[in-house]
Amino acid sequence: PESSPPTAKATVSQYACQRRTTTENKNQIFTDAFEVLAESYEFNEIEGPCLAFRRAASVLKSLPSEVDCMGATQDLPCLGEHTKAVMEELLQCGHSFEVEKILSDERYQTLKLFTSVFGVGPKTAEKWYRRGLRSFSDILAEPSIHLNRMQESGFLHYGDISRSVSKAEARALGNVIDEVARAITPDAILALTGGFRRGKEFGHDVDFIVTTPEPGREKTLLSNIMDELKEQGILLYSDYQPSTFDISKLPSHRFEAMDHFAKCFLILRLEGSQVEGGLNSAEGDSRGWRAVRVDLVSPPMDRYAFALLGWTGSRQFERDLRRFARLERRMLLDNHALYDKTKKEFLAAATEKDIFAHLGLEYIEPWQRNA
Ligand code: DCP
Ligand code: MG
């Protein structure tokens, strides 16, 4: 071309589902700070600023290079005044006064510690904090506190499940579950989802979809799998939630609402001998096994693509997919279905690509969804 005009710098979309975000984060100094601020707002139940900092972090994660001056933020979406003030401080002196203050705050530290236990959410953590409890030994020594079953095993396996799960461990668990599922029904389908599907090296748990093409069979598959895991002596904890899926329901407006597929939240015992390169264990730990958090979800086959898209994440990517669908396309999307409000009809999909196409979005690969 003889006289191509100077190419305009590609604009960054306000929607994470129109950005490509790999696991390589060039702006971690900023995004770590934003995550502390978001979490602090979350602990105080202040939703607006919490989401604003998460959105800002997500935008910076998508950038191909480090932001090295405020000028570079000029054309970026989702960066408000507060966000920019924090960035400016980080650029000037390498740390943020506000973030440092939160990190040294007793309430923040305590809520962070308590919510790191499986089964303890911000509400429970807050309740314990208000009662003057500050450490795990405070909680365990307090006779009036009743731990539920989930929290009991959260404390019991704390050392193991607070340590991250490696990709090799995730793969090993996949092999275990795959074998169990196929022994139950030879046509079982297993897919790794969550952070590992996005190419992350480590995760806090391992997420799988497990189902079968046989209609209706997915409703009992998970309890069959759990029975077998129990039989093998590797089921350390299980919370089974049967399907409440209703095909006639419109997709949910609420993002945080869990989907209605049969699912279970597990803690499994993983043998070191099954993991290539060995366990991601504490130094000097010679038990030869570790406990790992595993989530299984079992959608009917005709909803497989929606479930896969929904469980692959990231959370921010999912939020923005739904927001984009609603605001830009007048469609409702959740883990079960896509509904076109204009045409007043459900849009079927056999693959994730079909869903992106219905939404008029360029396809984003799983490893580009680390928003
Ligand atoms: N998810 C969702 N709605 C929920 C819970 C989860 O849409 N209420 C989706 C988005 C997540 C995925 O499921 O990406 C898996 O949830 P995790 O909490 O396991 O998140 P990740 O796998 O992304 O992170 P980690 O590596 O910490 O496990
Ligand atoms: Mg996960």
mmCIF file of C-alpha atoms in Angstrom, residues 211-212 214-224 240-245 262-263 298-300:
data_model
loop_
_atom_site.group_PDB
_atom_site.id
_atom_site.type_symbol
_atom_site.label_atom_id
_atom_site.label_comp_id
_atom_site.label_asym_id
_atom_site.label_seq_id
_atom_site.Cartn_x
_atom_site.Cartn_y
_atom_site.Cartn_z
ATOM 1 C CA THR A 211 -21.238 -35.847 32.091
ATOM 2 C CA THR A 212 -22.541 -38.371 29.568
ATOM 3 C CA GLU A 214 -27.160 -40.379 27.618
ATOM 4 C CA PRO A 215 -30.086 -38.026 28.413
ATOM 5 C CA GLY A 216 -30.997 -37.933 32.107
ATOM 6 C CA ARG A 217 -28.049 -40.108 33.126
ATOM 7 C CA GLU A 218 -26.082 -37.017 34.252
ATOM 8 C CA LYS A 219 -28.538 -36.621 37.143
ATOM 9 C CA THR A 220 -27.146 -39.641 38.993
ATOM 10 C CA LEU A 221 -23.617 -39.799 37.603
ATOM 11 C CA LEU A 222 -22.051 -37.647 40.319
ATOM 12 C CA SER A 223 -23.449 -39.611 43.231
ATOM 13 C CA ASN A 224 -22.223 -42.808 41.549
ATOM 14 C CA TYR A 240 -23.402 -32.944 47.006
ATOM 15 C CA GLN A 241 -25.988 -30.627 45.491
ATOM 16 C CA PRO A 242 -28.509 -32.405 43.278
ATOM 17 C CA SER A 243 -29.727 -30.809 40.071
ATOM 18 C CA THR A 244 -32.457 -28.163 40.315
ATOM 19 C CA PHE A 245 -32.156 -27.434 36.608
ATOM 20 C CA ALA A 262 -25.845 -31.308 39.836
ATOM 21 C CA LYS A 263 -22.502 -30.574 41.447
ATOM 22 C CA SER A 298 -22.625 -32.372 35.714
ATOM 23 C CA PRO A 299 -24.769 -30.550 33.116
ATOM 24 C CA PRO A 300 -27.007 -32.350 30.625
#
